[in-house]
Coordinates of C-alpha atoms in Angstrom, one line a residue:
M13 CA 31.0 41.3 -14.0
A14 CA 30.6 38.1 -16.1
E15 CA 31.7 34.8 -14.5
R16 CA 33.8 32.3 -16.3
A17 CA 31.9 29.2 -17.6
K18 CA 32.9 25.9 -16.0
V19 CA 33.7 23.2 -18.5
V20 CA 32.8 19.6 -17.4
P21 CA 33.9 16.7 -19.6
L22 CA 31.1 14.2 -20.2
R23 CA 33.5 11.4 -21.3
R24 CA 37.0 10.6 -20.6
E25 CA 39.4 11.3 -23.5
S26 CA 40.5 8.2 -25.4
P27 CA 44.1 7.1 -24.9
T28 CA 44.8 7.9 -28.6
P29 CA 43.5 11.3 -29.5
E30 CA 41.6 11.5 -32.8
P31 CA 43.5 13.3 -35.6
L32 CA 42.5 16.7 -36.5
W33 CA 40.4 17.1 -39.7
R34 CA 43.1 19.4 -41.2
E35 CA 45.7 16.6 -40.7
V36 CA 43.6 14.0 -42.5
L37 CA 42.8 16.6 -45.2
G38 CA 46.6 17.2 -45.7
H39 CA 47.3 13.5 -46.0
R40 CA 44.6 13.2 -48.6
L41 CA 45.8 16.2 -50.6
R42 CA 49.3 14.9 -50.6
A43 CA 48.2 11.5 -51.7
L44 CA 46.2 13.0 -54.6
R45 CA 49.2 15.2 -55.7
L46 CA 51.6 12.2 -55.5
D47 CA 49.2 10.0 -57.4
Q48 CA 49.4 12.5 -60.2
Q49 CA 53.2 12.7 -59.9
E50 CA 53.1 16.4 -59.4
T51 CA 55.5 18.6 -57.4
L52 CA 54.3 21.0 -54.8
A53 CA 55.1 23.9 -57.1
E54 CA 52.9 22.6 -59.9
T55 CA 49.9 22.0 -57.8
A56 CA 50.3 25.2 -55.8
G57 CA 50.7 27.2 -59.0
R58 CA 47.4 26.0 -60.3
A59 CA 45.7 26.6 -57.0
G60 CA 47.2 30.2 -56.7
I61 CA 49.2 29.6 -53.5
S62 CA 52.8 29.2 -52.7
P63 CA 54.5 25.8 -52.5
Q64 CA 55.5 26.5 -48.9
Y65 CA 51.8 27.1 -47.9
L66 CA 50.7 23.9 -49.7
S67 CA 53.4 22.0 -47.9
E68 CA 52.1 23.3 -44.5
I69 CA 48.6 22.3 -45.5
E70 CA 49.7 18.8 -46.5
R71 CA 51.5 18.4 -43.1
G72 CA 48.4 19.5 -41.2
R73 CA 50.0 22.6 -39.9
K74 CA 47.6 25.1 -41.5
E75 CA 43.8 25.3 -41.5
P76 CA 42.9 26.3 -45.0
S77 CA 39.7 28.2 -45.8
S78 CA 36.9 26.5 -47.7
E79 CA 37.8 28.6 -50.7
M80 CA 41.4 27.4 -50.5
I81 CA 40.3 23.8 -50.2
E82 CA 38.1 24.2 -53.2
A83 CA 41.0 25.7 -55.2
L84 CA 43.2 22.8 -54.2
A85 CA 40.6 20.3 -55.1
G86 CA 40.2 21.9 -58.6
A87 CA 44.0 22.0 -59.0
L88 CA 44.0 18.3 -58.3
G89 CA 41.2 17.5 -60.7
T90 CA 38.5 16.8 -58.2
T91 CA 35.7 18.7 -56.5
L92 CA 35.2 20.0 -53.0
T93 CA 32.4 17.5 -52.5
V94 CA 34.4 14.5 -53.6
L95 CA 37.4 15.6 -51.5
T96 CA 35.3 16.1 -48.4
E97 CA 33.8 12.6 -48.9
Q98 CA 37.3 11.1 -49.2
V99 CA 38.5 12.8 -46.0
S100 CA 35.4 11.6 -44.2
G101 CA 36.0 8.1 -45.4
D102 CA 39.7 8.3 -44.3
L103 CA 38.6 9.4 -40.8
R104 CA 36.1 6.5 -40.6
R105 CA 38.8 4.0 -41.5
L106 CA 41.4 5.1 -38.9
P107 CA 42.0 2.4 -36.3
G108 CA 40.3 3.0 -32.9
I109 CA 38.1 5.8 -34.2
R110 CA 34.4 5.3 -33.7
P111 CA 31.7 7.8 -34.6
S112 CA 31.3 10.3 -31.7
S113 CA 34.2 8.8 -29.9
G114 CA 35.8 12.2 -29.3
P115 CA 35.5 14.1 -26.0
V116 CA 32.3 15.9 -25.5
M117 CA 32.3 19.0 -23.3
L118 CA 29.4 20.6 -21.5
S119 CA 29.7 24.3 -20.6
L120 CA 27.9 25.3 -17.5
A121 CA 27.5 28.8 -16.2
A122 CA 29.1 28.9 -12.8

């Protein structure tokens, strides 16, 4: 019978947890949409999704597939590469966030 792996944290978690990538992506998508003065329905229609689903993505509640992110980027007049670079830059600019500052876990077989 297989034993459970023991997870040992290598660093203490920071007092302010880093945001999830999907949350930063959602903020960036919303900013792009609002910069273009578009409604959820307009952008969602061009991307082929429902306005409700786009709203959940923008709020960081859903983890869209790479295909969905590409469709949203196209609907907003950008590319997946540019959008990814923008999200990465947004993450770097967040206060208190340093590269590799998140918790690192080491899994050891017990």
